[in-house]
Short mmCIF file of C-alpha atoms in Angstrom, two decimals:
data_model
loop_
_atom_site.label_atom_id
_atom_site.label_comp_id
_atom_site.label_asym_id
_atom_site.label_seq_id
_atom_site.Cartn_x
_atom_site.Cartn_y
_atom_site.Cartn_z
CA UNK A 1 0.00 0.00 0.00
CA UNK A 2 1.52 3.02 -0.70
CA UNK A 3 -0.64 6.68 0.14
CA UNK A 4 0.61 10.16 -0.40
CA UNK A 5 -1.30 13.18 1.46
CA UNK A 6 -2.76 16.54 0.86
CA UNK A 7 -3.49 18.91 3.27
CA UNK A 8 -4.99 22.24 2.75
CA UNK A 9 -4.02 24.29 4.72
CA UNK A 10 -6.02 27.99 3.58
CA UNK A 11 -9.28 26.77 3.17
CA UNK A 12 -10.85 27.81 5.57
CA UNK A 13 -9.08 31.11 6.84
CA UNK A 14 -12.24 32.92 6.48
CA UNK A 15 -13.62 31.45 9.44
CA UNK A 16 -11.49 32.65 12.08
CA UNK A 17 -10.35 36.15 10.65
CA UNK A 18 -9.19 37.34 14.09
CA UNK A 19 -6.61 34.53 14.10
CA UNK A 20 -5.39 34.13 10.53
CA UNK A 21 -4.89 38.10 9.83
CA UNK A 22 -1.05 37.05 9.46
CA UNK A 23 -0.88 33.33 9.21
CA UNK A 24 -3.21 30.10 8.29
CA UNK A 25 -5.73 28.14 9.27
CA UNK A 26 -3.61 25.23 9.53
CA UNK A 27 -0.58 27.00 11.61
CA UNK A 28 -2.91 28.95 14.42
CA UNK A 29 -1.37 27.43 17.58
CA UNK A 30 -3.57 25.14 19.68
CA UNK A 31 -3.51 23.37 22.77
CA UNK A 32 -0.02 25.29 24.48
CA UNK A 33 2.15 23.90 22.23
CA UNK A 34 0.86 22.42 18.85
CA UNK A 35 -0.86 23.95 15.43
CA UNK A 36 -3.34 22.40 13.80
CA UNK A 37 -1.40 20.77 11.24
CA UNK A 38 -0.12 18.90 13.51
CA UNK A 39 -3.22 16.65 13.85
CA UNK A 40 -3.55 16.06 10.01
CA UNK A 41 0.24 15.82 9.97
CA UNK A 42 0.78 13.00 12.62
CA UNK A 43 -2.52 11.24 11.58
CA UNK A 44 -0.89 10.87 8.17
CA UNK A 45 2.93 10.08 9.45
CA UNK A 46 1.43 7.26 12.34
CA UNK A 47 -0.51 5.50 9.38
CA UNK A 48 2.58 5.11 7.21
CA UNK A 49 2.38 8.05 4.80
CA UNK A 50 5.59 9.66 4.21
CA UNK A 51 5.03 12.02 0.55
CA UNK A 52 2.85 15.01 1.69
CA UNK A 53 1.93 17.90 0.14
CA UNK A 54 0.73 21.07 1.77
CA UNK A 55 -1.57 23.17 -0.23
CA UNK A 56 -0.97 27.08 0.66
CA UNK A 57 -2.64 29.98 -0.36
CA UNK A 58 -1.72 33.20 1.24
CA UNK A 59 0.15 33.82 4.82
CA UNK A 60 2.25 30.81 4.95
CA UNK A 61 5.25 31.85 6.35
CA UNK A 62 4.62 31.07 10.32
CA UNK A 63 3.70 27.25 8.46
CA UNK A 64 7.01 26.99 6.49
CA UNK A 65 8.73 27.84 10.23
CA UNK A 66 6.95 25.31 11.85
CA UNK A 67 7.26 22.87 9.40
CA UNK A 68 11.13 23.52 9.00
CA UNK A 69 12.77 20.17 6.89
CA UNK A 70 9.89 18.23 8.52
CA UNK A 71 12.58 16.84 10.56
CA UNK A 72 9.73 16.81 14.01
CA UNK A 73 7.48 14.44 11.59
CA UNK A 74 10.26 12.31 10.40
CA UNK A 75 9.94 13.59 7.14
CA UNK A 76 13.20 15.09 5.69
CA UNK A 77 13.92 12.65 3.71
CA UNK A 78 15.57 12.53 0.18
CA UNK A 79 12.66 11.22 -1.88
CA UNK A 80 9.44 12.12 -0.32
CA UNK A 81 9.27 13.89 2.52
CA UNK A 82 6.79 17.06 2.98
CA UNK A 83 6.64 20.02 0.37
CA UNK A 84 4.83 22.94 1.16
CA UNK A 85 3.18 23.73 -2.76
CA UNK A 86 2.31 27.02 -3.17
CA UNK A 87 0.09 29.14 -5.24
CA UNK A 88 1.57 29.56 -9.37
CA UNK A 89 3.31 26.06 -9.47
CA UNK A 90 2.62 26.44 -12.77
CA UNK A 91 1.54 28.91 -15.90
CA UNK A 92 -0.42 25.83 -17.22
CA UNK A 93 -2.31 25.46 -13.38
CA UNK A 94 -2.98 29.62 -12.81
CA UNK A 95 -2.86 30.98 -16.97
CA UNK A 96 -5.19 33.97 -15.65
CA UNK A 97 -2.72 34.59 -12.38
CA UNK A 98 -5.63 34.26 -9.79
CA UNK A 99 -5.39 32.73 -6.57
CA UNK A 100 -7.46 29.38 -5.88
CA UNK A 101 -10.78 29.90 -4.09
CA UNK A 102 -12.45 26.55 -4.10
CA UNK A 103 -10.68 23.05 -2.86
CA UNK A 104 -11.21 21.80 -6.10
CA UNK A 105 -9.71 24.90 -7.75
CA UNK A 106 -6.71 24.06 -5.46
CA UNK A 107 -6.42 20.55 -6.48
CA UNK A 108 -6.06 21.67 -10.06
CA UNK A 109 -3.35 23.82 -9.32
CA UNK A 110 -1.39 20.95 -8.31
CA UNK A 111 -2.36 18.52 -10.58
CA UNK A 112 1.55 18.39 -11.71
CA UNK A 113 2.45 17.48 -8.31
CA UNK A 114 -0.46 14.22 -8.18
CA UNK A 115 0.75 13.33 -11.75
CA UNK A 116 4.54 12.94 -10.46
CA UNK A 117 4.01 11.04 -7.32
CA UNK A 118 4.70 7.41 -7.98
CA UNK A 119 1.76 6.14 -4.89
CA UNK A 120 -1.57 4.35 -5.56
CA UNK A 121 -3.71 6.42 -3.33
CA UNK A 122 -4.06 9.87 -2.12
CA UNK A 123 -5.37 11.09 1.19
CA UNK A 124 -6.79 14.45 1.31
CA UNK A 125 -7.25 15.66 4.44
CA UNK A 126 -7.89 19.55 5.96
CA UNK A 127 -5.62 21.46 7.72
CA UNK A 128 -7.96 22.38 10.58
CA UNK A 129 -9.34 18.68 11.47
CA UNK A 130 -8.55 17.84 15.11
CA UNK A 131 -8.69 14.43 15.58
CA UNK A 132 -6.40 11.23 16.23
CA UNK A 133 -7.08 9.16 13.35
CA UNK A 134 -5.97 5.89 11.92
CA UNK A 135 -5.90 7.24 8.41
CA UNK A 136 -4.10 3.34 7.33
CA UNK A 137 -7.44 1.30 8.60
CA UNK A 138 -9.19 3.75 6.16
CA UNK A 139 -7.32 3.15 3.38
CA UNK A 140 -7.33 -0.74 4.03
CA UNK A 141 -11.21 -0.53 4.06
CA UNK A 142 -11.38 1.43 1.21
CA UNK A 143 -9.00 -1.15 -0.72
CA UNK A 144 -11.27 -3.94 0.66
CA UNK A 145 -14.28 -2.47 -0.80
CA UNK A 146 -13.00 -1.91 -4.12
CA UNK A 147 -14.67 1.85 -4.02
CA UNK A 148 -14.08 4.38 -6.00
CA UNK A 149 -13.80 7.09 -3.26
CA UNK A 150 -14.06 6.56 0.72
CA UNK A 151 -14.98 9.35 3.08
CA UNK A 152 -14.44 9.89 6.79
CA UNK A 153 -17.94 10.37 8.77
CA UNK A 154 -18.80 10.56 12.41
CA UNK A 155 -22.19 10.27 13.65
CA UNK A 156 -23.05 13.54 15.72
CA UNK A 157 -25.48 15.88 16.71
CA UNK A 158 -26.80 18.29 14.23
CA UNK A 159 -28.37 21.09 16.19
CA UNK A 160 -31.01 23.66 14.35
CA UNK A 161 -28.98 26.18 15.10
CA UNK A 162 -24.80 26.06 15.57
CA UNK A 163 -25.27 28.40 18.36
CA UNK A 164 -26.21 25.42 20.94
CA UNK A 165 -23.40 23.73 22.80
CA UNK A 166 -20.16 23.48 21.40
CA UNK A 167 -20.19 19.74 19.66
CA UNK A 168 -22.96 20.31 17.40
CA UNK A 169 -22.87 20.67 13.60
CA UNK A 170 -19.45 22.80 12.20
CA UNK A 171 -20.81 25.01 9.44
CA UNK A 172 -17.65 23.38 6.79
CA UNK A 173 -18.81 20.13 6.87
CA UNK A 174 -21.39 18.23 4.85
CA UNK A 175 -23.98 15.69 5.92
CA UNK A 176 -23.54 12.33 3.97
CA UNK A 177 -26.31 9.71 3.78
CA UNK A 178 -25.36 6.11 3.33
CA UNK A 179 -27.41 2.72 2.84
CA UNK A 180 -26.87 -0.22 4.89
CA UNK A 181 -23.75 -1.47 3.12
CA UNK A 182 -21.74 1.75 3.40
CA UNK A 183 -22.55 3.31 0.15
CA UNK A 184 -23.25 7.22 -0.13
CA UNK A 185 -26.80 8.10 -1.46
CA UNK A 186 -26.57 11.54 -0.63
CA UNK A 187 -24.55 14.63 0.15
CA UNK A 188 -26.30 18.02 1.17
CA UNK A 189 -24.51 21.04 3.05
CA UNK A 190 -25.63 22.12 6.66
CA UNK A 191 -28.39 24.72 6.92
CA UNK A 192 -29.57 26.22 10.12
CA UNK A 193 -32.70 25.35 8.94
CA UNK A 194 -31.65 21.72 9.07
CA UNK A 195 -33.70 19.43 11.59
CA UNK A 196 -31.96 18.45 15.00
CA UNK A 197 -31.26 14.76 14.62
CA UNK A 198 -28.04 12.63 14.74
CA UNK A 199 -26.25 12.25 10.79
CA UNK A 200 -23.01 11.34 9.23
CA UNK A 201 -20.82 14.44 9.26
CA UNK A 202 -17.94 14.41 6.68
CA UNK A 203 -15.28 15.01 8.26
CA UNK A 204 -12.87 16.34 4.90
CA UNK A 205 -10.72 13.19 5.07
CA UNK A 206 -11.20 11.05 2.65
CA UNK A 207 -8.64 8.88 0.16
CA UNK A 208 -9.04 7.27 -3.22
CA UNK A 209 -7.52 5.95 -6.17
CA UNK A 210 -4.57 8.19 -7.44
CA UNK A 211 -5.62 7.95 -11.16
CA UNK A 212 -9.62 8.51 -10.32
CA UNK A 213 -8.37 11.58 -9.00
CA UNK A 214 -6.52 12.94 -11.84
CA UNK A 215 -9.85 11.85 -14.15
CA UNK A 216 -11.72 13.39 -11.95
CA UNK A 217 -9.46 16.71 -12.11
CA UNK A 218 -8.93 16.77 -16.07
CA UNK A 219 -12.76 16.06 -16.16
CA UNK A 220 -13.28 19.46 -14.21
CA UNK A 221 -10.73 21.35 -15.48
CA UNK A 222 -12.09 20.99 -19.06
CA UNK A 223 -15.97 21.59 -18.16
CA UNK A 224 -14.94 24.69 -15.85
CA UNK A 225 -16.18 23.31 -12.36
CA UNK A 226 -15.63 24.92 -9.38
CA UNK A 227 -16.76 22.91 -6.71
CA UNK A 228 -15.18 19.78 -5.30
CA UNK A 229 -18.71 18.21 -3.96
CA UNK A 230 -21.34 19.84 -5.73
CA UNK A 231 -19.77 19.73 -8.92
CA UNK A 232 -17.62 16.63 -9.50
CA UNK A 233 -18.66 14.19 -6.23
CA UNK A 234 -22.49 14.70 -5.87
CA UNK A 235 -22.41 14.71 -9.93
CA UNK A 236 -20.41 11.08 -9.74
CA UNK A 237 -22.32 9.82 -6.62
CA UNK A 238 -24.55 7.62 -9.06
CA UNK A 239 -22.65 6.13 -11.43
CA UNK A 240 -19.46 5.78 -8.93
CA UNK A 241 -18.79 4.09 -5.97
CA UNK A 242 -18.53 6.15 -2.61
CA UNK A 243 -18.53 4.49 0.67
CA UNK A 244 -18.32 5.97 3.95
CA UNK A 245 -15.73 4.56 6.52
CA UNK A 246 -17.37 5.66 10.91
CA UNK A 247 -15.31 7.05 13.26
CA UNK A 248 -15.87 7.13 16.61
CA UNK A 249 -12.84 9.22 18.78
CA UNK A 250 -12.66 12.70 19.00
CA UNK A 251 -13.17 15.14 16.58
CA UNK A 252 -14.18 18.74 15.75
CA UNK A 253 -13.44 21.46 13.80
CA UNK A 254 -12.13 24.98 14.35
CA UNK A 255 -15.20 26.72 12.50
CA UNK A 256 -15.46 30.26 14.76
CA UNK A 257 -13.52 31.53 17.46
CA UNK A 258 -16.00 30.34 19.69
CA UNK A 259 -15.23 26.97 18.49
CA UNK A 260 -11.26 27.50 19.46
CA UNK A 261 -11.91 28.39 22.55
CA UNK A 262 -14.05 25.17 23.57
CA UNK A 263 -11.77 22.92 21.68
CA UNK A 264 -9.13 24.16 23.72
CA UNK A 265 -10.56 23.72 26.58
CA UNK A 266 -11.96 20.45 26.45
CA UNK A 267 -8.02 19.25 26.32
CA UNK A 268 -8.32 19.80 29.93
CA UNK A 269 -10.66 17.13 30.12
CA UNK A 270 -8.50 13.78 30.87
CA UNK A 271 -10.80 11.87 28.94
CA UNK A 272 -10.92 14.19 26.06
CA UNK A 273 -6.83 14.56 26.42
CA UNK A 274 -6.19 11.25 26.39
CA UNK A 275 -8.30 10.03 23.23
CA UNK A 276 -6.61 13.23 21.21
CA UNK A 277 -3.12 13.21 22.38
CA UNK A 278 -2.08 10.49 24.90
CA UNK A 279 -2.40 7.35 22.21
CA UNK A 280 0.74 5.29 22.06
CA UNK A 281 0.35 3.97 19.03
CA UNK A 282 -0.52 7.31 17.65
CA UNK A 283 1.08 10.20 19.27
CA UNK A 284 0.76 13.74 18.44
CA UNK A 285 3.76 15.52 16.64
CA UNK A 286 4.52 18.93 16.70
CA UNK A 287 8.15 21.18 16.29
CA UNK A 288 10.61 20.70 19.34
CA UNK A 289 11.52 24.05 20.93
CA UNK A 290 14.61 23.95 23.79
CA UNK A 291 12.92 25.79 26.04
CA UNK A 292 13.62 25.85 30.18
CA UNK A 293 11.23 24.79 32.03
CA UNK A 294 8.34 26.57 33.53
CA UNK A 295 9.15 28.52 37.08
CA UNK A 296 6.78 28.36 39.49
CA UNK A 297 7.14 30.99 42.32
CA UNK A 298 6.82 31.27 45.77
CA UNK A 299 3.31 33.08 45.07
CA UNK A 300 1.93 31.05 42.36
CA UNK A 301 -1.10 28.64 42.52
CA UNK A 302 -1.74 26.97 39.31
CA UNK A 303 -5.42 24.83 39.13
CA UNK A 304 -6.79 22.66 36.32
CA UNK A 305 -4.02 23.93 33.36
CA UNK A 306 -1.91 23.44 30.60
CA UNK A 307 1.10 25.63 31.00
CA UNK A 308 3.90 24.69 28.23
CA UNK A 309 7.48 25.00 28.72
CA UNK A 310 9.79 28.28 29.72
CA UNK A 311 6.39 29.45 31.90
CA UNK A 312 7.35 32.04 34.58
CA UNK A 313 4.12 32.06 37.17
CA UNK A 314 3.82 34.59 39.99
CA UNK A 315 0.38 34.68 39.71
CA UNK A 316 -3.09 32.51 40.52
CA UNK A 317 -4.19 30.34 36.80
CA UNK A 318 -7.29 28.37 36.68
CA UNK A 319 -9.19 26.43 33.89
CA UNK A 320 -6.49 28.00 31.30
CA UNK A 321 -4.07 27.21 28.74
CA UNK A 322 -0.67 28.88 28.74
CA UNK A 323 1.43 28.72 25.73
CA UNK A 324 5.46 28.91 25.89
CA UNK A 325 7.08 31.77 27.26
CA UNK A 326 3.93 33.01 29.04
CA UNK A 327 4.58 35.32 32.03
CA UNK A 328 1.77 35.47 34.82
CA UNK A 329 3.04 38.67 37.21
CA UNK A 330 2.24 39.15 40.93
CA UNK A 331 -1.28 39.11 42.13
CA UNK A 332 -2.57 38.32 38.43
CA UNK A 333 -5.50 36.19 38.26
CA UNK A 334 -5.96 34.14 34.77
CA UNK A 335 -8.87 32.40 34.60
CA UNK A 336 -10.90 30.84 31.45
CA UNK A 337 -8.21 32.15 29.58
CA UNK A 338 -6.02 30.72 26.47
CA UNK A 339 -2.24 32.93 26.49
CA UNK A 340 -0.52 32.45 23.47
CA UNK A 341 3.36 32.81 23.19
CA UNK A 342 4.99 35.06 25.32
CA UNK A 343 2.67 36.56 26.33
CA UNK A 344 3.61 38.98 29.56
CA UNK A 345 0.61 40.15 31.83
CA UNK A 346 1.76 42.65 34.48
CA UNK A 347 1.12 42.61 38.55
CA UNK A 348 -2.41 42.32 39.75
CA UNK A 349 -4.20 41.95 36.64
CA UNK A 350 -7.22 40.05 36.20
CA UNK A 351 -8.20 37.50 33.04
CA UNK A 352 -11.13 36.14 32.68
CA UNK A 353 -12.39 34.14 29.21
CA UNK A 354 -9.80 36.25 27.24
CA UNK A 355 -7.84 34.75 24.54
CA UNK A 356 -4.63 36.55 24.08
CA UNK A 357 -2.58 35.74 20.56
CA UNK A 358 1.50 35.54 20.96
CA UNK A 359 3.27 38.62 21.83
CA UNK A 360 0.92 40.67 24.05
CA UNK A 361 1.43 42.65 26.93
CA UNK A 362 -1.13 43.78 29.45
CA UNK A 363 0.15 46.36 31.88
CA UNK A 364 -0.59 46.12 35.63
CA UNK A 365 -3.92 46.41 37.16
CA UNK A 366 -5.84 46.01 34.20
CA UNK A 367 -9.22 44.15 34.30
CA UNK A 368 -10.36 41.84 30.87
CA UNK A 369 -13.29 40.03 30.61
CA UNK A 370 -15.30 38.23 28.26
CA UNK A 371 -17.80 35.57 28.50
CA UNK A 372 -18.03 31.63 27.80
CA UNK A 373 -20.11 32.36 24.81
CA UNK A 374 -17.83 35.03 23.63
CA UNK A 375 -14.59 35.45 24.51
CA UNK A 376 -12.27 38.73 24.83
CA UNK A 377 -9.90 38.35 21.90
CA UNK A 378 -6.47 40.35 21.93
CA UNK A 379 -4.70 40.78 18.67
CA UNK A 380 -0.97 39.67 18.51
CA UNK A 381 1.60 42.57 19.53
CA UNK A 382 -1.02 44.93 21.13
CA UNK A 383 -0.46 46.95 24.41
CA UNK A 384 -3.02 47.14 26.85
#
């Protein structure tokens, strides 16, 4: 079996425009010390898969950092590896010089790249999926099936409104119907107006023959489609094979910033922590920074937290998540709170539900607060 992988990593920046003003989707940092590639990343390196393309856009250079040589995936290697392809790979791919704005646009961009990898299959996966999956069972079912396409689904709540609880329906995703043997018979997008009942939710993974998907590619390309699903899937469904494969961990999707914030803090759940990052067989990658380890002061009281390496704590942290090189002065309360990268809060300041992106500094004394529903955000570099 051999599997290459795509991950796009832009295609869904619009989502979170607080967060991706100066980087992508796939590279916002999550959980105190990873980015979202990561999960798409490791999901594809524990299941075998060592060709990988990432599909940029616009804003890539904090992922070309993180990524580096690839060396943190065990991927710098000589023939394969990870490449990071971006936009104009070719005159033939972009003849009117526009940027991609559609997955499927993005596919065709790199259709040189699929045509010049030597694997069977190909894995497509988004950049902003967080879950731990076993991408190589997939690919064996989808081989044992003999389908044409396979797609990732988990069965979930789909609320009439995405303002309920966080776990309900993400607005990217589509809701797949499927008869009794696993075959699709239907593929609609998610409405508000949609009625509250458990479904399939796609969860953009999904992996297929490496020549179906250059048909399917040359086939759009020459009738001018522009949409992956509506116009070249839901248009096949009939004629072609599509199965769905279940999966039953944890998964979401970082849809709003509302979203981020509760699928941050559900890692400090031990339940939740352990199915996403504590798997032995599958652990969670990310780029290794030598940083000291945290100091905790004389005057510090830390409750229910993940605080990352090269930490200094004076201060009282609750319920939060505290990324490297964040700096908690005297008599500062954080609570509710998500600190990105050195961060620096002054002495007797108080945090509550704030979300602070890498760099800030809040002076002393100052009071921010937000709500569960609706966090304070803090763009990166700013002064309060």
């Amino acid at each position: 079996m051999s599997v290459v992988g795509i991950i796009f990593s832009n295609i869904h920046d619009k989502n979170i425009p607080e967060l991706t003003k100066s980087r992508t989707m796939a590279s916002i940092p999550f959980g105190g010390r990873y980015r979202l590639i990561d999960f798409p990343l490791s999901n594809m390196v524990n299941s075998g898969i060592t060709n990988i393309g990432v599909i940029a856009h616009s804003n890539y250079r904090s992922l070309m950092e993180h990524i580096g040589t690839g060396k943190d995936w065990d991927l710098a290697r000589r023939s394969g590896g990870i490449k990071v392809l971006p936009p104009y790979v070719t005159a033939f791919a972009n003849s009117s010089n526009s940027l991609y704005t559609t997955r499927l646009e993005a596919l065709i961009g790199i259709n040189e790249f699929i045509s010049g990898c030597t694997e069977d299959y190909v894995v497509l996966s988004d950049g902003d999926t967080v879950c731990n999956f076993d991408i190589k069972a997939m690919v064996e079912y989808h081989q044992s099936t003999g389908a044409d396409a396979t797609f990732a689904v988990k069965r979930q709540f789909a609320a009439k409104s995405s303002k309920g609880n966080f776990g309900t329906m993400p607005k990217n995703h589509l809701i797949i119907e499927s008869d009794d043997s696993g075959r699709i018979t239907d593929v609609a997008s998610y409405t508000d107006s949609a009625v509250s009942e458990y479904c399939d939710i796609y969860m953009n993974i999904c992996v297929m023959r490496k020549r179906y998907l250059e048909e399917l590619l040359y086939d759009a390309s020459a009738h001018g489609y522009k949409s992956f699903y509506r116009d070249v899937i839901a248009k096949n469904m009939i004629k072609d094979d599509y199965r769905v494969y279940n999966y039953n961990g944890y998964f979401t999707s970082i849809d709003t910033l509302y979203a981020y914030y509760f699928c941050n803090m559900d890692l400090l759940s031990s339940t939740f922590r352990k199915q996403l990052l504590k798997s032995e067989k599958r652990p969670i990658y990310t780029s290794v920074q030598n940083s000291p380890p945290t100091v905790y002061k004389s005057t510090a009281e830390v409750k229910n937290s993940l605080v990352a390496d090269g930490c200094i704590i004076e201060g009282k942290v609750e319920n939060s998540i505290l990324f490297r090189g964040v700096k908690i002065g005297k008599g500062t309360t954080v609570s509710n709170c998500i600190l990105m990268q050195d961060t620096l809060t002054g002495e007797n300041v108080d945090l509550r539900y704030v979300i602070c992106d890498k760099k800030v500094v809040i002076r002393d004394g100052r009071l921010l607060c937000g709500c569960e529903r609706m966090p304070l955000f803090i763009n990166k570099e700013a002064i309060v």
